Amino acid sequence: MLVEGEEMRSLWWDEECGCLKLIDQRRLPFQLKIFDAESIEEVSYAIKKMVVRGAPAIGCAAAYGMVLADDKEKAARILRRTRPTAHDLFYAIDYMLENEGSLEAAHSYVDSTIEKCRKIGEVGEKLIAQGSRILTHCNAGALATVDWGTALAPIRMAKDRDIFVWVDETRPRLQGLLTSWELKQEGIKHALIADNAAGYFMSMGEVDMVIVGADRIASNYDVANKIGTYEKAVLAKENGIPFYVAAPASTFDEGISDGRKIKIEERDAEEVTKIFDYVPDEVRNPAFDVTPAKYITGIITENGIIKPSDKVLR
Ligand code: MRU
C-alpha cells in the first residue's frame, strides 16, 4: 500500500530486533506510529486491543507471534483466546503448528496472504464498471490484510476508471476512517458517511455496488463481517444493488454449517460510550453480524467468484 508516497506493509518482521513491527491502527488516521511486538504476549495484546485488526492481518500477526514463542502449543492457546470470530487467526495458528512455528513458515504464510489478496483484486476488478460508485463497510484494505486488501483490492486495481467510494464510518471503532486514509493515500475519490446514511444514498440511486470483506464464511456461504454489514446487505437487496463479499480461502470455515453457529465477539461497552458523557445501565457491543447467503450476489476469492444463489443452501 502507498503511505506518504512509499510502498509499505501494515506489518513486517524486523531482522534487526528479531521482532514484529506493526502500524498501530489505533492511532490512524491521526498519527503514523509503529508498534514493536517482541514476545508472544505483546503480539496477543496487539491483536486483542486492535493495534492490528482485520481477519487476514490478524492471522499474519499470529504467524509471527508463534515464531516469538518457545512453547508453540502454549502460544497457540494464548493466540486463540484473543479474538474469536476471524477464521484466518485460527487457520494461521494451525498452519504454524504444522510447520514448527518457523520464521520461514511465517514469511511464506504472509507472502501467500498478500498474493491471494492481489488475485482477489484481479478477479474483482472485472466487476467494476467505468464511473462506478461503490459502497464499502469497515476497513478491508491493506491495513487489514498486510497489503492490497480484500474489498479494497479490486477498487485499487480499478482506480483509473473514474470510480467513487462511499465509506461507512463504522461505529463504534470507526474503521471507516482507516479506509478513508488508505483511499486518500492512493488518490481514490471517496466520501465518508455516517453508517445510517448508507440507505439514503442507496435509495437515491447513488450506489452502484457494495463490496465488503469477511471474518468467517460458513459452508452455506453465510458471512460474518463487521457489525452493520447485514443491514447494508438487506438495504442493497431492497434497492436492487449487487452486494459482493471479498475474502481469501483462509476465511472459509468448512466446519461451520451456517452463520448462526459463528461465534460473535462482544467487545467492551466503553468502545460505544466513550464519545459521550453518559453511561447507560446497559450497553451491548457485538463486533460482527452475520449476513445470510441469500443477500450475497457473489463472493470474490483468489480462485474466482462464488455465487451463493447457484449453490444448494441448507
Ligand atoms: O474488528 P475488526 O476491525 O478486526 O473487523 C474487521 C472486519 O470486519 C473486516 O471487514 C474483515 O476482517 C475483513 S478484512 C480484509
Tab-separated table of C-alpha atoms and ligand atoms in Angstrom:
chain	number	residue	atom	x	y	z
A	1	MET	CA	0.000	0.000	0.000
A	2	LEU	CA	1.096	3.588	-0.522
A	3	VAL	CA	1.899	5.523	2.653
A	4	GLU	CA	3.093	9.070	2.077
A	5	GLY	CA	4.119	8.011	-1.449
A	6	GLU	CA	6.169	4.985	-0.321
A	7	GLU	CA	5.198	1.308	-0.561
A	8	MET	CA	4.588	-0.078	2.930
A	9	ARG	CA	3.000	-3.130	4.565
A	10	SER	CA	0.782	-2.960	7.628
A	11	LEU	CA	3.113	-5.339	9.479
A	12	TRP	CA	6.525	-6.898	8.893
A	13	TRP	CA	9.267	-8.913	10.561
A	14	ASP	CA	12.295	-6.844	11.541
A	15	GLU	CA	15.539	-8.832	11.280
A	16	GLU	CA	17.474	-6.357	13.417
A	17	CYS	CA	15.316	-6.644	16.542
A	18	GLY	CA	14.059	-10.145	15.704
A	19	CYS	CA	10.561	-8.848	16.354
A	20	LEU	CA	7.275	-7.971	14.704
A	21	LYS	CA	6.596	-4.362	13.691
A	22	LEU	CA	3.041	-3.205	13.115
A	23	ILE	CA	1.422	0.033	12.045
A	24	ASP	CA	-0.548	0.962	15.167
A	25	GLN	CA	-4.068	1.118	13.703
A	26	ARG	CA	-5.492	2.571	16.913
A	27	ARG	CA	-3.722	5.841	16.131
A	28	LEU	CA	-4.561	6.166	12.440
A	29	PRO	CA	-5.505	8.360	10.649
A	30	PHE	CA	-4.185	10.885	13.143
A	31	GLN	CA	-0.691	9.548	13.648
A	32	LEU	CA	1.513	7.016	11.835
A	33	LYS	CA	3.190	5.123	14.697
A	34	ILE	CA	4.912	1.746	14.702
A	35	PHE	CA	4.247	-0.760	17.485
A	36	ASP	CA	7.020	-3.272	18.331
A	37	ALA	CA	5.942	-6.729	19.491
A	38	GLU	CA	8.855	-8.669	20.927
A	39	SER	CA	7.051	-11.529	22.648
A	40	ILE	CA	4.007	-13.719	22.213
A	41	GLU	CA	2.301	-11.691	24.972
A	42	GLU	CA	2.896	-8.458	23.066
A	43	VAL	CA	1.558	-9.949	19.842
A	44	SER	CA	-1.518	-11.220	21.633
A	45	TYR	CA	-2.012	-7.776	23.218
A	46	ALA	CA	-1.705	-6.184	19.746
A	47	ILE	CA	-4.421	-8.461	18.357
A	48	LYS	CA	-6.789	-8.158	21.327
A	49	LYS	CA	-6.501	-4.382	21.606
A	50	MET	CA	-6.707	-3.916	17.826
A	51	VAL	CA	-3.260	-2.451	17.209
A	52	VAL	CA	-3.665	-4.845	14.284
A	53	ARG	CA	-7.109	-5.801	13.020
A	54	GLY	CA	-8.845	-7.278	10.003
A	55	ALA	CA	-9.030	-11.056	9.653
A	56	PRO	CA	-6.082	-11.763	7.296
A	57	ALA	CA	-3.766	-9.292	9.092
A	58	ILE	CA	-4.612	-10.834	12.480
A	59	GLY	CA	-3.660	-14.225	11.014
A	60	CYS	CA	-0.331	-12.850	9.754
A	61	ALA	CA	0.449	-11.211	13.124
A	62	ALA	CA	-0.322	-14.505	14.857
A	63	ALA	CA	2.013	-16.353	12.461
A	64	TYR	CA	4.901	-14.128	13.531
A	65	GLY	CA	3.730	-14.349	17.146
A	66	MET	CA	4.244	-18.117	17.000
A	67	VAL	CA	7.847	-17.529	15.883
A	68	LEU	CA	8.494	-15.467	19.029
A	69	ALA	CA	7.393	-18.255	21.406
A	70	ASP	CA	9.466	-21.213	22.602
A	71	ASP	CA	6.427	-23.250	23.610
A	72	LYS	CA	4.362	-23.316	20.396
A	73	GLU	CA	1.362	-25.147	21.885
A	74	LYS	CA	1.091	-22.603	24.695
A	75	ALA	CA	1.461	-19.755	22.199
A	76	ALA	CA	-1.350	-21.239	20.132
A	77	ARG	CA	-3.589	-21.331	23.216
A	78	ILE	CA	-2.802	-17.678	24.059
A	79	LEU	CA	-3.455	-16.514	20.497
A	80	ARG	CA	-6.702	-18.488	20.130
A	81	ARG	CA	-8.108	-16.568	23.084
A	82	THR	CA	-7.520	-13.113	21.562
A	83	ARG	CA	-10.415	-12.732	19.109
A	84	PRO	CA	-12.992	-15.430	18.366
A	85	THR	CA	-14.638	-14.502	15.066
A	86	ALA	CA	-11.873	-14.131	12.432
A	87	HIS	CA	-11.256	-17.569	10.933
A	88	ASP	CA	-7.893	-16.522	9.483
A	89	LEU	CA	-6.476	-16.325	13.010
A	90	PHE	CA	-7.190	-19.995	13.717
A	91	TYR	CA	-6.119	-21.022	10.213
A	92	ALA	CA	-2.753	-19.264	10.643
A	93	ILE	CA	-2.141	-20.800	14.083
A	94	ASP	CA	-2.820	-24.320	12.723
A	95	TYR	CA	-0.546	-23.661	9.750
A	96	MET	CA	2.258	-22.556	12.073
A	97	LEU	CA	1.816	-25.588	14.353
A	98	GLU	CA	2.096	-27.851	11.303
A	99	ASN	CA	5.326	-26.064	10.348
A	100	GLU	CA	7.052	-25.979	13.746
A	101	GLY	CA	6.454	-22.273	14.146
A	102	SER	CA	9.451	-21.383	11.993
A	103	LEU	CA	10.231	-17.922	10.667
A	104	GLU	CA	10.333	-19.316	7.107
A	105	ALA	CA	6.795	-20.653	7.555
A	106	ALA	CA	5.573	-17.292	8.856
A	107	HIS	CA	7.157	-15.459	5.912
A	108	SER	CA	5.597	-17.858	3.475
A	109	TYR	CA	2.172	-17.552	5.197
A	110	VAL	CA	2.304	-13.763	4.954
A	111	ASP	CA	3.554	-13.738	1.335
A	112	SER	CA	0.774	-16.101	0.319
A	113	THR	CA	-1.846	-13.941	2.082
A	114	ILE	CA	-0.638	-10.912	0.127
A	115	GLU	CA	-0.648	-12.870	-3.136
A	116	LYS	CA	-4.207	-14.113	-2.503
A	117	CYS	CA	-5.351	-10.542	-1.949
A	118	ARG	CA	-3.648	-9.390	-5.160
A	119	LYS	CA	-5.511	-12.143	-7.019
A	120	ILE	CA	-8.799	-11.117	-5.355
A	121	GLY	CA	-8.084	-7.698	-6.841
A	122	GLU	CA	-7.589	-9.179	-10.319
A	123	VAL	CA	-10.769	-11.261	-10.088
A	124	GLY	CA	-12.874	-8.473	-8.569
A	125	GLU	CA	-11.794	-5.526	-10.696
A	126	LYS	CA	-13.620	-7.048	-13.685
A	127	LEU	CA	-16.904	-6.385	-11.852
A	128	ILE	CA	-16.223	-2.654	-11.613
A	129	ALA	CA	-17.573	-0.586	-14.492
A	130	GLN	CA	-16.290	2.835	-15.585
A	131	GLY	CA	-17.588	5.505	-13.209
A	132	SER	CA	-18.878	3.007	-10.600
A	133	ARG	CA	-19.943	4.264	-7.188
A	134	ILE	CA	-19.019	1.568	-4.692
A	135	LEU	CA	-20.035	1.389	-1.037
A	136	THR	CA	-17.805	-0.363	1.493
A	137	HIS	CA	-18.144	-1.027	5.215
A	138	CYS	CA	-15.399	-1.199	7.865
A	139	ASN	CA	-11.817	-1.471	6.590
A	140	ALA	CA	-10.990	-4.384	4.329
A	141	GLY	CA	-7.925	-2.709	2.892
A	142	ALA	CA	-4.175	-3.241	3.083
A	143	LEU	CA	-4.208	-2.410	6.785
A	144	ALA	CA	-6.499	-5.375	7.345
A	145	THR	CA	-4.552	-7.816	5.141
A	146	VAL	CA	-0.873	-6.638	5.225
A	147	ASP	CA	-1.142	-5.447	1.608
A	148	TRP	CA	-3.754	-4.902	-1.158
A	149	GLY	CA	-6.841	-5.642	0.954
A	150	THR	CA	-9.804	-7.818	0.110
A	151	ALA	CA	-12.709	-5.437	-0.621
A	152	LEU	CA	-10.235	-2.660	-1.464
A	153	ALA	CA	-8.023	-4.751	-3.790
A	154	PRO	CA	-10.476	-4.647	-6.745
A	155	ILE	CA	-11.101	-0.949	-6.028
A	156	ARG	CA	-7.341	-0.228	-6.097
A	157	MET	CA	-6.981	-2.068	-9.398
A	158	ALA	CA	-9.911	-0.170	-10.939
A	159	LYS	CA	-8.824	3.242	-9.695
A	160	ASP	CA	-8.248	4.659	-13.187
A	161	ARG	CA	-11.914	4.083	-14.096
A	162	ASP	CA	-13.197	7.287	-12.538
A	163	ILE	CA	-14.681	5.380	-9.594
A	164	PHE	CA	-16.059	6.796	-6.364
A	165	VAL	CA	-16.235	5.066	-2.974
A	166	TRP	CA	-18.845	5.557	-0.251
A	167	VAL	CA	-17.087	4.801	3.048
A	168	ASP	CA	-19.254	3.847	6.039
A	169	GLU	CA	-17.875	5.376	9.215
A	170	THR	CA	-18.368	2.031	11.043
A	171	ARG	CA	-19.278	2.729	14.644
A	172	PRO	CA	-18.065	2.138	17.269
A	173	ARG	CA	-14.391	1.624	16.285
A	174	LEU	CA	-14.546	3.869	13.200
A	175	GLN	CA	-12.634	1.594	10.841
A	176	GLY	CA	-14.116	3.730	8.028
A	177	LEU	CA	-11.511	6.344	8.908
A	178	LEU	CA	-8.831	3.765	8.121
A	179	THR	CA	-10.465	3.105	4.750
A	180	SER	CA	-10.647	6.814	4.041
A	181	TRP	CA	-6.960	7.144	4.988
A	182	GLU	CA	-5.982	4.326	2.626
A	183	LEU	CA	-8.053	5.695	-0.262
A	184	LYS	CA	-6.596	9.155	0.274
A	185	GLN	CA	-3.050	7.743	0.092
A	186	GLU	CA	-3.986	6.149	-3.269
A	187	GLY	CA	-5.754	9.242	-4.617
A	188	ILE	CA	-9.121	7.451	-4.907
A	189	LYS	CA	-12.186	9.717	-4.722
A	190	HIS	CA	-14.467	8.923	-1.803
A	191	ALA	CA	-16.814	10.306	0.841
A	192	LEU	CA	-17.067	9.268	4.467
A	193	ILE	CA	-20.687	8.811	5.581
A	194	ALA	CA	-22.383	8.020	8.876
A	195	ASP	CA	-23.452	4.381	8.957
A	196	ASN	CA	-27.107	5.304	8.976
A	197	ALA	CA	-26.714	7.349	5.757
A	198	ALA	CA	-25.981	4.320	3.564
A	199	GLY	CA	-29.667	3.509	2.954
A	200	TYR	CA	-30.357	7.098	1.941
A	201	PHE	CA	-27.644	7.091	-0.737
A	202	MET	CA	-28.780	3.677	-1.976
A	203	SER	CA	-32.382	4.848	-2.253
A	204	MET	CA	-31.272	7.948	-4.164
A	205	GLY	CA	-29.619	5.754	-6.817
A	206	GLU	CA	-26.124	6.860	-5.814
A	207	VAL	CA	-24.653	3.433	-5.101
A	208	ASP	CA	-23.913	1.002	-7.965
A	209	MET	CA	-22.443	-1.847	-5.961
A	210	VAL	CA	-21.327	-2.846	-2.468
A	211	ILE	CA	-18.066	-4.680	-1.672
A	212	VAL	CA	-17.181	-5.708	1.885
A	213	GLY	CA	-14.699	-8.101	3.490
A	214	ALA	CA	-15.422	-11.096	5.728
A	215	ASP	CA	-14.261	-12.517	9.040
A	216	ARG	CA	-15.651	-16.015	8.680
A	217	ILE	CA	-17.720	-17.690	5.969
A	218	ALA	CA	-19.827	-20.721	6.879
A	219	SER	CA	-20.120	-23.671	4.499
A	220	ASN	CA	-23.567	-22.434	3.365
A	221	TYR	CA	-21.924	-19.058	2.466
A	222	ASP	CA	-23.436	-17.051	5.306
A	223	VAL	CA	-20.870	-14.344	6.059
A	224	ALA	CA	-19.776	-12.899	9.394
A	225	ASN	CA	-18.325	-9.415	8.975
A	226	LYS	CA	-18.202	-6.115	10.857
A	227	ILE	CA	-21.364	-5.167	12.716
A	228	GLY	CA	-23.644	-3.279	10.326
A	229	THR	CA	-22.810	-5.409	7.279
A	230	TYR	CA	-26.103	-7.325	7.498
A	231	GLU	CA	-28.255	-4.210	7.308
A	232	LYS	CA	-26.249	-2.928	4.314
A	233	ALA	CA	-26.875	-6.240	2.534
A	234	VAL	CA	-30.621	-6.085	3.195
A	235	LEU	CA	-30.741	-2.471	2.020
A	236	ALA	CA	-28.757	-3.370	-1.098
A	237	LYS	CA	-31.229	-6.136	-1.990
A	238	GLU	CA	-34.191	-3.795	-1.368
A	239	ASN	CA	-32.623	-1.277	-3.764
A	240	GLY	CA	-31.508	-3.804	-6.415
A	241	ILE	CA	-27.803	-3.172	-5.797
A	242	PRO	CA	-25.292	-6.045	-6.202
A	243	PHE	CA	-23.693	-6.989	-2.877
A	244	TYR	CA	-20.241	-8.612	-3.043
A	245	VAL	CA	-18.039	-10.081	-0.329
A	246	ALA	CA	-14.285	-10.368	-0.964
A	247	ALA	CA	-12.284	-12.938	1.013
A	248	PRO	CA	-9.418	-15.422	0.660
A	249	ALA	CA	-9.881	-19.190	1.104
A	250	SER	CA	-8.475	-18.885	4.647
A	251	THR	CA	-11.680	-17.081	5.714
A	252	PHE	CA	-13.919	-20.049	4.789
A	253	ASP	CA	-14.774	-22.338	7.693
A	254	GLU	CA	-15.930	-25.689	6.339
A	255	GLY	CA	-16.559	-26.821	9.919
A	256	ILE	CA	-19.464	-24.416	10.401
A	257	SER	CA	-22.673	-25.318	8.622
A	258	ASP	CA	-24.407	-21.937	8.852
A	259	GLY	CA	-23.830	-18.408	10.055
A	260	ARG	CA	-25.936	-18.728	13.197
A	261	LYS	CA	-23.226	-21.019	14.596
A	262	ILE	CA	-20.428	-18.451	14.168
A	263	LYS	CA	-19.168	-17.078	17.485
A	264	ILE	CA	-19.689	-13.329	17.518
A	265	GLU	CA	-17.197	-11.344	19.575
A	266	GLU	CA	-18.716	-8.950	22.105
A	267	ARG	CA	-16.326	-6.128	22.979
A	268	ASP	CA	-16.070	-3.588	25.810
A	269	ALA	CA	-19.017	-1.260	26.421
A	270	GLU	CA	-16.545	1.597	26.625
A	271	GLU	CA	-15.998	1.423	22.842
A	272	VAL	CA	-19.613	2.558	22.454
A	273	THR	CA	-19.852	5.058	25.309
A	274	LYS	CA	-16.547	6.909	25.132
A	275	ILE	CA	-17.814	9.608	22.755
A	276	PHE	CA	-20.469	10.886	25.159
A	277	ASP	CA	-20.618	11.802	28.810
A	278	TYR	CA	-23.429	9.453	29.762
A	279	VAL	CA	-23.268	5.870	30.965
A	280	PRO	CA	-26.470	3.899	30.467
A	281	ASP	CA	-27.285	0.905	32.696
A	282	GLU	CA	-26.624	-1.494	29.882
A	283	VAL	CA	-24.584	-1.377	26.690
A	284	ARG	CA	-24.183	-4.134	24.092
A	285	ASN	CA	-21.292	-4.125	21.651
A	286	PRO	CA	-21.279	-7.071	19.232
A	287	ALA	CA	-18.296	-6.571	16.897
A	288	PHE	CA	-19.733	-8.596	13.990
A	289	ASP	CA	-23.003	-9.729	12.475
A	290	VAL	CA	-23.984	-12.437	10.025
A	291	THR	CA	-25.279	-11.767	6.535
A	292	PRO	CA	-27.322	-14.703	5.227
A	293	ALA	CA	-26.085	-16.041	1.878
A	294	LYS	CA	-29.376	-15.088	0.176
A	295	TYR	CA	-28.335	-11.413	0.268
A	296	ILE	CA	-24.929	-12.024	-1.331
A	297	THR	CA	-24.555	-11.616	-5.093
A	298	GLY	CA	-21.056	-13.099	-5.147
A	299	ILE	CA	-18.036	-13.943	-3.012
A	300	ILE	CA	-14.841	-12.769	-4.716
A	301	THR	CA	-11.974	-15.143	-3.906
A	302	GLU	CA	-8.463	-15.638	-5.268
A	303	ASN	CA	-9.852	-18.590	-7.248
A	304	GLY	CA	-12.842	-16.872	-8.842
A	305	ILE	CA	-16.319	-15.741	-7.861
A	306	ILE	CA	-18.681	-17.974	-5.900
A	307	LYS	CA	-22.366	-17.242	-6.445
A	308	PRO	CA	-24.193	-18.461	-3.330
A	309	SER	CA	-27.500	-18.481	-5.258
A	310	ASP	CA	-26.094	-21.143	-7.659
A	311	LYS	CA	-25.310	-23.477	-4.765
A	312	VAL	CA	-27.700	-25.648	-2.833
A	313	LEU	CA	-28.088	-23.979	0.541
A	314	ARG	CA	-29.238	-25.706	3.731
B	1	MRU	O1	-12.915	-5.721	14.253
B	1	MRU	P1	-12.091	-5.656	13.007
B	1	MRU	O2	-11.685	-4.270	12.648
B	1	MRU	O3	-10.925	-6.628	13.059
B	1	MRU	O4	-13.068	-6.170	11.875
B	1	MRU	C1	-12.611	-6.202	10.563
B	1	MRU	C2	-13.641	-6.582	9.586
B	1	MRU	O5	-14.783	-6.843	9.917
B	1	MRU	C3	-13.204	-6.719	8.166
B	1	MRU	O6	-14.227	-6.374	7.275
B	1	MRU	C4	-12.804	-8.163	7.894
B	1	MRU	O7	-11.891	-8.613	8.862
B	1	MRU	C5	-12.218	-8.343	6.569
B	1	MRU	S1	-10.645	-7.606	6.483
B	1	MRU	C6	-9.976	-7.863	4.994
